Coordinates of C-alpha atoms in Angstrom, one line a residue:
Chain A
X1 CA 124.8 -73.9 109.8
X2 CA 122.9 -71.3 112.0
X3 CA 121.8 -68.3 110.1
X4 CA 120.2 -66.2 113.2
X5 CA 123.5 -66.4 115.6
X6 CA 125.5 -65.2 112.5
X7 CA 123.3 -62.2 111.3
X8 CA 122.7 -61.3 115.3
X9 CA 126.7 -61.4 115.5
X10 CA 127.2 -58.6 113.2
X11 CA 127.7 -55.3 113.9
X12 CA 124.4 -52.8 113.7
X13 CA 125.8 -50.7 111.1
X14 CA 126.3 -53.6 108.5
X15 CA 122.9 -55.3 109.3
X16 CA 121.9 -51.6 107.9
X17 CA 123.2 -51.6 105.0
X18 CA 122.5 -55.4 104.0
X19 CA 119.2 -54.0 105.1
X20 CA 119.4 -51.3 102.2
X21 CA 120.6 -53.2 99.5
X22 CA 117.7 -55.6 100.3
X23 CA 115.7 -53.2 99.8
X24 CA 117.0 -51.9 96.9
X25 CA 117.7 -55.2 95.2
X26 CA 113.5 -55.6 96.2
X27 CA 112.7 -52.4 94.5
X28 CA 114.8 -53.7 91.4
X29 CA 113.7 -57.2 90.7
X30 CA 109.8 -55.0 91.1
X31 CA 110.8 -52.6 88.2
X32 CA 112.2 -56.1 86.3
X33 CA 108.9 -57.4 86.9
X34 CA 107.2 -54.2 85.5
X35 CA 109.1 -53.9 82.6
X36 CA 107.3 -56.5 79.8
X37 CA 103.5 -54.6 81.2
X38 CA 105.2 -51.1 80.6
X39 CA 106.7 -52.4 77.2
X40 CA 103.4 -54.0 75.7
X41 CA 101.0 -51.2 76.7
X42 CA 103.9 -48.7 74.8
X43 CA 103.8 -51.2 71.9
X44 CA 100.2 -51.0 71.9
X45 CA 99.6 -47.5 72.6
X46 CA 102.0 -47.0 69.3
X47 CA 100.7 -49.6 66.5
X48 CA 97.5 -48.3 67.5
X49 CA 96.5 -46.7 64.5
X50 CA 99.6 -47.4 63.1
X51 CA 99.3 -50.8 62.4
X52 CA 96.3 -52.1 63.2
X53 CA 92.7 -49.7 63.3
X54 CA 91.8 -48.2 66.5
X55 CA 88.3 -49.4 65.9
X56 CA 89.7 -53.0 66.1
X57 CA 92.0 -52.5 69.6
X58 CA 91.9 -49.4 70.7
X59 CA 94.4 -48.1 72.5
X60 CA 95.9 -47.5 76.6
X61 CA 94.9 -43.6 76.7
X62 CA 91.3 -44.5 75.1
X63 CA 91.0 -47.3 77.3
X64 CA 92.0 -45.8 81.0
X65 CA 90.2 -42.7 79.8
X66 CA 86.9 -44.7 78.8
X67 CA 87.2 -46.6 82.9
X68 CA 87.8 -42.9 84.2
X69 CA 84.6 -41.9 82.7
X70 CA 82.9 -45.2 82.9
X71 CA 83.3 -44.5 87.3
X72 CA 82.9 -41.1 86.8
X73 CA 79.3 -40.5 85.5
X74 CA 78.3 -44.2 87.4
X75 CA 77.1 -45.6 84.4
X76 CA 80.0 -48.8 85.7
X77 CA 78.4 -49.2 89.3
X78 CA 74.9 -51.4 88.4
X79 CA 76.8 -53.6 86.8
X80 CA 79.9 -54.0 88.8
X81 CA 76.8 -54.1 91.9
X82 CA 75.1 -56.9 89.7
X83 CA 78.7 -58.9 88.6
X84 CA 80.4 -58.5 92.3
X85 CA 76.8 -60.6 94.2
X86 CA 76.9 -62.8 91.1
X87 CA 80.5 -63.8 92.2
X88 CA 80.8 -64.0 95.7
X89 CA 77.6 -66.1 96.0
X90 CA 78.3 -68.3 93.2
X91 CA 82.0 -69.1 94.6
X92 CA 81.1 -69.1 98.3
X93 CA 77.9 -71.8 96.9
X94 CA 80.6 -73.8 95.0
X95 CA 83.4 -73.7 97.0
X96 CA 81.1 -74.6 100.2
X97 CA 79.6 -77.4 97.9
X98 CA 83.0 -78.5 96.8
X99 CA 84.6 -79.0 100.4
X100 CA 81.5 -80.6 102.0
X101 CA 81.5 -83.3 98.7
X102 CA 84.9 -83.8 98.7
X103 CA 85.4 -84.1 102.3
X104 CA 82.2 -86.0 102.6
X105 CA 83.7 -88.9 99.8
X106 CA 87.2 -88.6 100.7
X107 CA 86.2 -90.0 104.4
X108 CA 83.5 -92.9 103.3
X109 CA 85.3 -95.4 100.8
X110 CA 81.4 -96.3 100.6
X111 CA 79.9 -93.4 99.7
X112 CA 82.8 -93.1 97.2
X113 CA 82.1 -95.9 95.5
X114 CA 78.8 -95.3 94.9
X115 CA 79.1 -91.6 93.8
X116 CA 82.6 -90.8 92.5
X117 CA 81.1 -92.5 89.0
X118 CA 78.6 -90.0 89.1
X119 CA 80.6 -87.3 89.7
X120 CA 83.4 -87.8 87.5
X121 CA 80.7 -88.4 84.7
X122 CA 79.5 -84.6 85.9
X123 CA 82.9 -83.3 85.4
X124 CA 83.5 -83.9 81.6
X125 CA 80.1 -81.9 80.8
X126 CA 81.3 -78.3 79.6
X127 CA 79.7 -76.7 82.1
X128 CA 79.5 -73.7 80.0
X129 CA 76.7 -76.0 78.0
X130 CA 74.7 -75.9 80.7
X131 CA 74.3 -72.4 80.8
X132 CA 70.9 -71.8 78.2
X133 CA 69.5 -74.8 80.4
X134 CA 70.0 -72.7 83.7
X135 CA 68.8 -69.1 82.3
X136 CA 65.8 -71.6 81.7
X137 CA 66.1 -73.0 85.0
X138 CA 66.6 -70.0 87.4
X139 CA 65.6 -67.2 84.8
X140 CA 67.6 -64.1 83.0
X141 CA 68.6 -62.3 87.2
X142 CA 71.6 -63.4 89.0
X143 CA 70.8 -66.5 89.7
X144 CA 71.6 -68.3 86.4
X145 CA 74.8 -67.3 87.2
X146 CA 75.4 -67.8 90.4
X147 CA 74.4 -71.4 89.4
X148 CA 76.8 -71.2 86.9
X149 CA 79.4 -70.1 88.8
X150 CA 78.8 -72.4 91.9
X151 CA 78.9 -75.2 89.7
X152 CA 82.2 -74.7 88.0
X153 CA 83.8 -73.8 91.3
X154 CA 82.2 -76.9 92.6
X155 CA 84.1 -79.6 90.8
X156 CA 87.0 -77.7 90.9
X157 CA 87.0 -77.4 94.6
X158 CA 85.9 -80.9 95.2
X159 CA 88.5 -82.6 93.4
X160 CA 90.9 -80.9 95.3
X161 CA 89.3 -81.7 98.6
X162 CA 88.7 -85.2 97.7
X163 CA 92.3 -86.0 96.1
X164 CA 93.6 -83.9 100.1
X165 CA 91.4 -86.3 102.1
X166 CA 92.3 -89.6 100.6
X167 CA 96.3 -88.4 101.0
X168 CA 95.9 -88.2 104.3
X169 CA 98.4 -90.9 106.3
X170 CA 96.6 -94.1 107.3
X171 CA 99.5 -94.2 109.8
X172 CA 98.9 -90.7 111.2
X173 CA 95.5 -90.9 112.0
X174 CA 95.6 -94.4 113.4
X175 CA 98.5 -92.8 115.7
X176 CA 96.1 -90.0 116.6
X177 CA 93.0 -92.6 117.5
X178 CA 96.0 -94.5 120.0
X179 CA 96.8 -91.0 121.4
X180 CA 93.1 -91.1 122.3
X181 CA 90.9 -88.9 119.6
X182 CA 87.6 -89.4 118.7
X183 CA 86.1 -88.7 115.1
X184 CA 85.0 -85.1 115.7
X185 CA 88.8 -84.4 117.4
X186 CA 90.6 -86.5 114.2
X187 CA 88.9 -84.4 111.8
X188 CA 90.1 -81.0 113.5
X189 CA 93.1 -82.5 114.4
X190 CA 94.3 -84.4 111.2
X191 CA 92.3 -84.2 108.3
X192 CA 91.3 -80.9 107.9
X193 CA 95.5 -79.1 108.3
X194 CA 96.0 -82.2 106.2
X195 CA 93.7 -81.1 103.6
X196 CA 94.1 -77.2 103.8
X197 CA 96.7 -77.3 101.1
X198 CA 94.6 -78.5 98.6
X199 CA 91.4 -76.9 100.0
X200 CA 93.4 -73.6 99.2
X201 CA 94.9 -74.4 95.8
X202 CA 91.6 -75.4 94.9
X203 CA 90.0 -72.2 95.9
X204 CA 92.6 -70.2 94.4
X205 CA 92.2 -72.2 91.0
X206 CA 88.3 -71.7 91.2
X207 CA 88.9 -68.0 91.4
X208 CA 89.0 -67.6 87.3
X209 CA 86.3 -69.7 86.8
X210 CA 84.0 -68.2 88.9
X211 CA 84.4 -65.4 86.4
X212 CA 84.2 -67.5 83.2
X213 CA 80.8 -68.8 85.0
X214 CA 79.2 -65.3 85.1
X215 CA 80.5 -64.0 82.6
X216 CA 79.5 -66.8 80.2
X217 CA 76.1 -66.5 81.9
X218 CA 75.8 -62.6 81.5
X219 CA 76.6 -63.2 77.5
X220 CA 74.1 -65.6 77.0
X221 CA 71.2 -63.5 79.0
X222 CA 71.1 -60.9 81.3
X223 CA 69.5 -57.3 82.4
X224 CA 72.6 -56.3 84.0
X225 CA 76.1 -56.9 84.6
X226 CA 80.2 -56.7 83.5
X227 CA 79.2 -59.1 80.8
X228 CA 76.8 -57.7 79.5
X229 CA 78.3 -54.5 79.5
X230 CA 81.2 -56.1 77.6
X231 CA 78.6 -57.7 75.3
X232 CA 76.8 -54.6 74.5
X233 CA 80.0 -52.6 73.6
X234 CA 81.1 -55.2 71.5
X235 CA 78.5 -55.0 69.5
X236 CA 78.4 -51.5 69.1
X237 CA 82.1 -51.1 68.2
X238 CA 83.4 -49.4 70.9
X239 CA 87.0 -51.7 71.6
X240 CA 88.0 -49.2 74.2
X241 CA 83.9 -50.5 76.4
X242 CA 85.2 -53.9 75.7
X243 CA 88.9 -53.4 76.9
X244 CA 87.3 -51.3 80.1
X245 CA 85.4 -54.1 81.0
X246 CA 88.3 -56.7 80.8
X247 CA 90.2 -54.8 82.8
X248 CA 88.0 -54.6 85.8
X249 CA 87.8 -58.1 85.5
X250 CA 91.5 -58.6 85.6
X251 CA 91.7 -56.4 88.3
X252 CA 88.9 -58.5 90.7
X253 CA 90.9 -61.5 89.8
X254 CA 93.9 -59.9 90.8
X255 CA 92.5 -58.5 94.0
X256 CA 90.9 -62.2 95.0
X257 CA 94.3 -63.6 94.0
X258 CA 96.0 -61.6 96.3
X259 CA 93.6 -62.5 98.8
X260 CA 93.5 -65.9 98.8
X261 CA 97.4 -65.8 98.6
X262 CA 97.1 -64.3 101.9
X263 CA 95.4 -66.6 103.4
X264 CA 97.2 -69.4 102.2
X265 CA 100.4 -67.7 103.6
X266 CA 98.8 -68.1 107.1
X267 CA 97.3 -70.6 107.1
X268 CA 100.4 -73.1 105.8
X269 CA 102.9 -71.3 107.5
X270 CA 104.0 -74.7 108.8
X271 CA 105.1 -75.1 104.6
X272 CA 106.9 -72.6 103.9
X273 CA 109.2 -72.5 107.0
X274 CA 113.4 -72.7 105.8
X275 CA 115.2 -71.7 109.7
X276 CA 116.5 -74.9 111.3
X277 CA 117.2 -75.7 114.5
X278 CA 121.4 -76.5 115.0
X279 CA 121.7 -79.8 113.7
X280 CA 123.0 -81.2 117.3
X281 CA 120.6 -84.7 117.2
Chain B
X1 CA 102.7 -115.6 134.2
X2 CA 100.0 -114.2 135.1
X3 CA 100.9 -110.5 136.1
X4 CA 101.1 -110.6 132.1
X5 CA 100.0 -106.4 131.0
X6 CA 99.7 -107.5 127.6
X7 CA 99.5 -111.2 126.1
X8 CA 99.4 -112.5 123.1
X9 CA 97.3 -115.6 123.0
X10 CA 97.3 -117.9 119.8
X11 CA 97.5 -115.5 116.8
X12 CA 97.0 -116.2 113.4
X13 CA 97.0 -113.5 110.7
X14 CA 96.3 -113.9 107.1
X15 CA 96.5 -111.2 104.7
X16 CA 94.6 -111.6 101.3
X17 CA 97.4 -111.9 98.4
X18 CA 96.7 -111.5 94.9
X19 CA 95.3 -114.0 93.2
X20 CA 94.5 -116.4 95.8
X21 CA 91.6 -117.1 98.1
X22 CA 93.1 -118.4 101.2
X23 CA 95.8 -115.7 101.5
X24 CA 99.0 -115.5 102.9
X25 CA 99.2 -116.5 106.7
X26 CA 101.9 -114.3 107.9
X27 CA 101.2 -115.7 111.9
X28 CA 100.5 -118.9 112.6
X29 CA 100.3 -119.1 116.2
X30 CA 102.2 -117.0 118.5
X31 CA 101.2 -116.5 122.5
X32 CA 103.5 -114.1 124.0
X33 CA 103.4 -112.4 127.5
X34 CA 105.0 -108.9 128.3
X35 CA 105.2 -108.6 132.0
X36 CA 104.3 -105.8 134.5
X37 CA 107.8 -103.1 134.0
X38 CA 109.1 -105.5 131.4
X39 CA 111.3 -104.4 128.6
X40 CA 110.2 -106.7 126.2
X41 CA 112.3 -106.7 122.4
X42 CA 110.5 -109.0 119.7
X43 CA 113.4 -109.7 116.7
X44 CA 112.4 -111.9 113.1
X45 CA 113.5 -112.3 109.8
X46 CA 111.3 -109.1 107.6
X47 CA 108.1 -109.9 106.8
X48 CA 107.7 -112.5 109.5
X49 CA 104.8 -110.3 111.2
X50 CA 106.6 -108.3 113.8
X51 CA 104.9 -104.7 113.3
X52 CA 101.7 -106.7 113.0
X53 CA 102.1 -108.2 116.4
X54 CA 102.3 -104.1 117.7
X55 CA 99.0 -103.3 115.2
X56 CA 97.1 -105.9 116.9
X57 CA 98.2 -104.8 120.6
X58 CA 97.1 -101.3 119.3
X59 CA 93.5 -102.7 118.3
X60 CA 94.6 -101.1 114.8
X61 CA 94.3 -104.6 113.6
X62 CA 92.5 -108.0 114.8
X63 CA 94.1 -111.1 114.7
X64 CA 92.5 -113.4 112.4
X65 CA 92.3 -116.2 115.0
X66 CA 93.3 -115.6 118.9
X67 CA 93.2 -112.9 121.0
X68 CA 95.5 -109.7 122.8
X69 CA 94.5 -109.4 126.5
X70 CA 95.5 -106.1 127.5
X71 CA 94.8 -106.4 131.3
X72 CA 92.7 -109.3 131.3
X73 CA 90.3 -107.3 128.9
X74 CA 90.4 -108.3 125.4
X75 CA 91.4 -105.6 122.7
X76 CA 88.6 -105.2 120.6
X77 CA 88.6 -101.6 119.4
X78 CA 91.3 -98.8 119.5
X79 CA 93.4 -99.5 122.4
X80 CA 93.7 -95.8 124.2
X81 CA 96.1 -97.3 127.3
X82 CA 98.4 -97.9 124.9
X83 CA 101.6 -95.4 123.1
X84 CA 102.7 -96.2 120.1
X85 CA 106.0 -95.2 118.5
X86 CA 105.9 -95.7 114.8
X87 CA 109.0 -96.1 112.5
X88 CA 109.3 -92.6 111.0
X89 CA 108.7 -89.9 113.5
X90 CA 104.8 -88.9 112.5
X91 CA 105.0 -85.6 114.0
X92 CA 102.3 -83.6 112.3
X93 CA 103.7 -80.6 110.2
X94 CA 101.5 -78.0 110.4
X95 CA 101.7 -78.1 114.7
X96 CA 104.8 -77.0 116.5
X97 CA 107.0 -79.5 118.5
X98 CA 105.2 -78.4 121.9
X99 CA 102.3 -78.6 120.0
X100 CA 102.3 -82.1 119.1
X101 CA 103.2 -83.5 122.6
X102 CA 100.4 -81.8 123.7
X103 CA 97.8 -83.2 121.8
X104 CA 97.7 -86.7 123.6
X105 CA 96.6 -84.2 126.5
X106 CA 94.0 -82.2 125.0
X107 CA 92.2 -85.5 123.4
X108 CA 92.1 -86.5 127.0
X109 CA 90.6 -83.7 128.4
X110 CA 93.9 -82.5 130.7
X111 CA 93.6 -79.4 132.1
X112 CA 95.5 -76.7 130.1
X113 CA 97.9 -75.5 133.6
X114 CA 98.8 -79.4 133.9
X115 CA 99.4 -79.4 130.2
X116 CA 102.0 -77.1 130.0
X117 CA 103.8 -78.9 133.0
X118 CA 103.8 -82.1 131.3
X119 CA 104.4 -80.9 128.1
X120 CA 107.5 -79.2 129.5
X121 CA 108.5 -82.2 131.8
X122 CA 107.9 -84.4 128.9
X123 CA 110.3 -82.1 126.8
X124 CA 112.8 -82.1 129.3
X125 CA 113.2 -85.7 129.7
X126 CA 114.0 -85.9 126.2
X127 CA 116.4 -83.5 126.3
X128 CA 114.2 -80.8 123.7
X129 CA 113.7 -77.6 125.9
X130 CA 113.7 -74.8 124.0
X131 CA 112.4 -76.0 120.9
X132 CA 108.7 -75.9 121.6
X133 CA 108.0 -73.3 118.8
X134 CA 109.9 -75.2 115.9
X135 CA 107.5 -76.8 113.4
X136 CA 108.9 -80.6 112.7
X137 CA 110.1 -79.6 109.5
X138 CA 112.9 -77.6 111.3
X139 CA 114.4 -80.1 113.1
X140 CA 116.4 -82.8 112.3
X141 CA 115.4 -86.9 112.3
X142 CA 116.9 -87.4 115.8
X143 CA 114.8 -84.4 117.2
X144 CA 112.2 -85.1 115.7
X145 CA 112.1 -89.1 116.9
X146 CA 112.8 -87.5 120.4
X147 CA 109.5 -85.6 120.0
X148 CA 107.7 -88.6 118.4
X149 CA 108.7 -90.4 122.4
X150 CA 108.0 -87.4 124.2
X151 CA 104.7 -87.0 122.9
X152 CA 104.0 -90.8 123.7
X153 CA 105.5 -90.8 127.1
X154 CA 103.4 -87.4 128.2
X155 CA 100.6 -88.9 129.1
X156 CA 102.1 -91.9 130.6
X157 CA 100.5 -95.2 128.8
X158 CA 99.8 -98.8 130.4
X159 CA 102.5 -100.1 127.8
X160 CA 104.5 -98.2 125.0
X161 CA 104.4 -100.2 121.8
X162 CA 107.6 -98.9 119.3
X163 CA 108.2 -100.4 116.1
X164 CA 111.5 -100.0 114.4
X165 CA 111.9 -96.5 116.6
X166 CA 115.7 -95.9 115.8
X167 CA 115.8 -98.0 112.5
X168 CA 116.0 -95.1 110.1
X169 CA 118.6 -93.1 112.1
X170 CA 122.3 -92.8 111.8
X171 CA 124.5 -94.8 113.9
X172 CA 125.7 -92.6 116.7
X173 CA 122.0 -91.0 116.7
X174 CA 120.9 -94.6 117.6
X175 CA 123.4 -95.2 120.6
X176 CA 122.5 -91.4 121.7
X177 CA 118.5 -93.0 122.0
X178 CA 119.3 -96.4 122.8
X179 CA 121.1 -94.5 126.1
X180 CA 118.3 -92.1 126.3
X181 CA 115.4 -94.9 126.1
X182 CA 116.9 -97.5 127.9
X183 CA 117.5 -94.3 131.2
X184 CA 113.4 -93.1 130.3
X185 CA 112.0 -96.7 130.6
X186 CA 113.9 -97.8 133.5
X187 CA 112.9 -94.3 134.8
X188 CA 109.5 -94.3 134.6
X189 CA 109.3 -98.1 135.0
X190 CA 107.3 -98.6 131.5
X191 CA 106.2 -101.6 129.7
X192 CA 107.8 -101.4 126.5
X193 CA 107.5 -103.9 123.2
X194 CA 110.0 -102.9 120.7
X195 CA 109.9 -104.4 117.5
X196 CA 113.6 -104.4 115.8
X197 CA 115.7 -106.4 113.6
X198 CA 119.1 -105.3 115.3
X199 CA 120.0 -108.3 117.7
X200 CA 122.3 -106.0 119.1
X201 CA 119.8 -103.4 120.1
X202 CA 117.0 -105.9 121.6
X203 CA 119.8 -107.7 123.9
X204 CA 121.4 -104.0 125.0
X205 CA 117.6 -103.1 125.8
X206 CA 115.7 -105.8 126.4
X207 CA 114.6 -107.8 129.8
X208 CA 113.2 -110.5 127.2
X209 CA 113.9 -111.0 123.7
X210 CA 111.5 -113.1 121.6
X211 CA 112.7 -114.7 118.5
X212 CA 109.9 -115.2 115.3
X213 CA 110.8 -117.6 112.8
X214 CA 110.4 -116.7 109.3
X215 CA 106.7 -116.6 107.4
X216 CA 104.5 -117.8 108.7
X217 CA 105.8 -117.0 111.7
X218 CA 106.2 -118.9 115.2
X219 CA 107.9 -118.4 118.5
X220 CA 111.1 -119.6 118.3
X221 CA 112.1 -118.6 121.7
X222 CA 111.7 -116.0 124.5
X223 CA 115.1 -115.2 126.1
X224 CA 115.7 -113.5 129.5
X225 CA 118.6 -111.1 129.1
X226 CA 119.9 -111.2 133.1
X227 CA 122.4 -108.5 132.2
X228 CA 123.0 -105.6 135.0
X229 CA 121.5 -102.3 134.3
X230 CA 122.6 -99.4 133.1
X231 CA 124.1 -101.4 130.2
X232 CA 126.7 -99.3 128.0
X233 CA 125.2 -99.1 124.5
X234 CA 128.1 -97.7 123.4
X235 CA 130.1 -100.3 123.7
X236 CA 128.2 -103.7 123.9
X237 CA 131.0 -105.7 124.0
X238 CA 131.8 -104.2 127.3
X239 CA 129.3 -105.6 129.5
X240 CA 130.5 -108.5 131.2
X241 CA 127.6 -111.7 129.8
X242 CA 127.1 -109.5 126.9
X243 CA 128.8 -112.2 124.9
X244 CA 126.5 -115.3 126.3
X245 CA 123.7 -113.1 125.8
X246 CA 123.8 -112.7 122.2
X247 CA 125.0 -115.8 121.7
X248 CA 121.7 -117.5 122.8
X249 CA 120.2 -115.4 120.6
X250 CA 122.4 -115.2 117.7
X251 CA 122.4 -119.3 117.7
X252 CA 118.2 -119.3 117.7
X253 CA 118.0 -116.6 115.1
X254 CA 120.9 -117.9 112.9
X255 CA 118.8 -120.3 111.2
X256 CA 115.8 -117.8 110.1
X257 CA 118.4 -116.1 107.8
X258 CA 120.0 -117.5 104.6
X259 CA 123.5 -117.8 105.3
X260 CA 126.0 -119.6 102.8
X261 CA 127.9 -122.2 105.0
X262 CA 131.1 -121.2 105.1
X263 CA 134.3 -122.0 106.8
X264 CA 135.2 -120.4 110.4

């Protein structure tokens, strides 16, 4: 029943080795994970040419030695300067948009009523439509695609927030009005902790397509910028510019992934808790 | 009576039912007094109106004809003298046990030394020192119902309202808090309603018991229970008048429930 009285029973000298093989069974199940990346970027390095044309996918050695170069001379760092504001204000706008709306409509049944229409009508549009209108709108710079971005992190971030607010206990917060809160105290106190799971998973999910937003924007017009860098080496047949480019992506979406992860971790540590107390009443 | 903490003065609740514009009247008149220091155990059929009775003392809900007096003042609004003790627990998950006792506290502006007394004190009583830093989800139904009283009797209300408090608990859980609740009470000398549908539990607990009939509900009867303190939970039979006791109030509730006649 009681986990920590049993592994503070044992003797030092076992706890380190069960520490070791932990360790070691960590290290292993990290190689496992490896193992299909390692495989696929062999299999491509060797039906490169083989196979399929260079020109058409280039291959690993071309690609990694293309980024090396790419950092290198500093041709990347305009556009990766250009890309990185485009992103953070974009999500920041939208996710900042999102959690006001949503939290705004999840507490007034009135204000819901009159808006969620509205805003569900909002939401089928392919926001990607939108994006000649806004190079119209805010011109060819950054922010046509910070609009773009913002707005597809928006929805995505107020759904969440909306769909966390309304699941919030009737019960509960009546209980916490009884115990004496007022509105500011119930919203600190109840519906925001109440809500910070889905506030996260939709910031998390709006990661991606605060990417798709700019980068959909940099394609369809722009001086500067990942996308269009991407664009341009496209069109000059260069797979290993194109490949380059993805991969910075990947890794800023693995980098804000791992971020927000974080964050999560701490912030819903009351979720993910598995000690119990002895199960004595 | 007139030294009456809480009464209940000609209630009538309907709720709106599909498909109909009157609605379903769930109360049709109750008036109910709970004395100064009374233990006071309302019992009815389900669906006869009980928890609503505890809603409307709350100011969670108003009657829609009659009025709750709390004090000679009418409830009107949230009613902040009050504790209430829901069915399940209602910790919140994402604060620790000592935590969520607390916050009663710290939405009434205690100071934070007198806090942490109380909040210890208030542990203490209910038997969960040591436990402060577990999050809800780490301890068990019983602990967590233990926490759910503590954090209602920390900051000591005018009258605790508890609906149902021990219903979803195991059997030897339930005489383990009947013991415990009927010792805090007595204790602390609260005003308690307690809403159940175990006669056995309002006649152990209870100063009064007050029988609902069935929807739409009326007073059948208010009960004294005249039996000595402590009483032994764990075994009712034992306490001499226990018998008599339920008897009254097995013979007023026997007709709310559809029994099949059958031969004794």
């Amino acid at each position: 029943m009681n986990d920590l009285a049993t592994t503070a029973d044992r003797p030092l000298a076992s706890r380190k080795s069960s520490a070791w093989r932990s360790l070691a069974s960590k290290a292993a199940s990290g190689l496992l994970t490896l193992l299909p990346g390692v495989a696929l970027l062999a299999f491509w390095q060797w039906a490169s040419g083989r196979w399929i044309k260079e020109i058409y996918v280039s291959k690993p050695t071309a690609v990694a030695a293309r980024l090396y170069e790419l950092f290198a001379s500093g041709e990347i760092f305009p556009h990766l300067w250009t890309t990185g504001q485009e992103l953070v204000l974009g999500y920041v706008i939208g996710v900042a948009g999102g959690i006001i709306g949503g939290y705004a409509l999840g507490r007034s049944p009135r204000l819901a009523k009159i808006f969620e229409p509205y805003v569900m009508a909002f939401y089928g549009i392919p926001k990607i439509a939108l994006a000649p209108l806004f190079i119209i709108w805010f011109g060819i710079g950054i922010g046509s695609k910070i609009a773009l971005a913002a707005i597809m992190v928006f929805f995505l971030v107020f759904y969440n927030v909306y769909t966390g607010v309304r699941s919030v206990d009737r019960e509960l917060a009546n209980l916490t009005l009884v115990m004496g809160a007022n509105q500011r105290q119930l919203t600190y106190h109840v519906y925001f902790p109440a809500a910070a799971p889905y506030v996260l998973l939709g910031m998390r999910m709006a990661v991606p397509y605060s990417v798709i937003g700019v980068i959909v924007g940099e394609f369809t017009s722009s001086i500067q910028g990942l996308g269009l860098f991407i664009h341009e080496a496209s069109s000059t047949y260069d797979p290993a510019g194109v490949f380059a480019g993805i991969v910075i992506l990947l890794a800023f979406v693995a980098v804000a992934n791992f971020l927000a992860g974080r964050l999560e971790r701490r912030l819903l540590r009351w979720k993910t808790l598995t000690a119990t107390a002895p199960n004595d009443i | 009576m007139n030294d009456a903490v809480l009464s209940f003065s000609d209630i009538r609740q309907d709720f709106p039912a599909p498909g109909s514009d009157a609605g379903i009247r769930v109360i049709d008149g109750i008036n109910l007094d709970v004395g100064i220091g009374r233990f006071v155990a309302v019992i009815g059929p389900s669906g006869c109106g009980k928890s609503t009775l505890l809603q409307m003392a709350a100011g969670l809900l108003m009657p829609t004809r009659g009025t709750v007096h709390h004090r000679g003042r009418a409830v009107n609004a949230v009613n902040r003298e009050v504790g209430f003790v829901p069915q399940q627990a209602q910790l919140f998950p994402w604060k620790t046990l000592a935590q969520n006792v607390e916050l009663p506290l710290l939405l009434r502006g205690v100071a934070t030394a007198e806090r942490r007394e109380r909040v210890a004190a208030a542990l203490d009583a209910v038997g969960l020192s040591g436990f402060e830093r577990y999050f809800p989800s780490q301890l068990s139904g019983g602990m967590q119902k233990r926490g759910s009283i503590a954090r209602t009797l920390v900051y000591r209300p005018d009258v605790i309202l508890m609906d149902e408090p021990f219903g979803a608990l195991d059997a030897q859980t339930r005489m383990v808090m009947q013991n415990d609740l009927q010792m805090l009470s007595h204790n602390a000398g609260a005003t308690v309603l307690f809403v159940t549908h175990d006669i056995t539990e309002a006649v152990l607990l209870a100063d009064n018991v007050a029988i609902m009939s069935q929807r739409p509900s009326k007073l059948l009867a208010n009960i004294e229970i005249d039996l000595p303190r402590p009483r032994n939970v764990f075994e009712p039979f034992k306490n001499p008048g226990f018998e008599d006791a339920y008897d009254a109030v097995w013979t007023v509730f026997r007709s709310q429930i559809g029994i099949r006649n059958q031969p004794h």
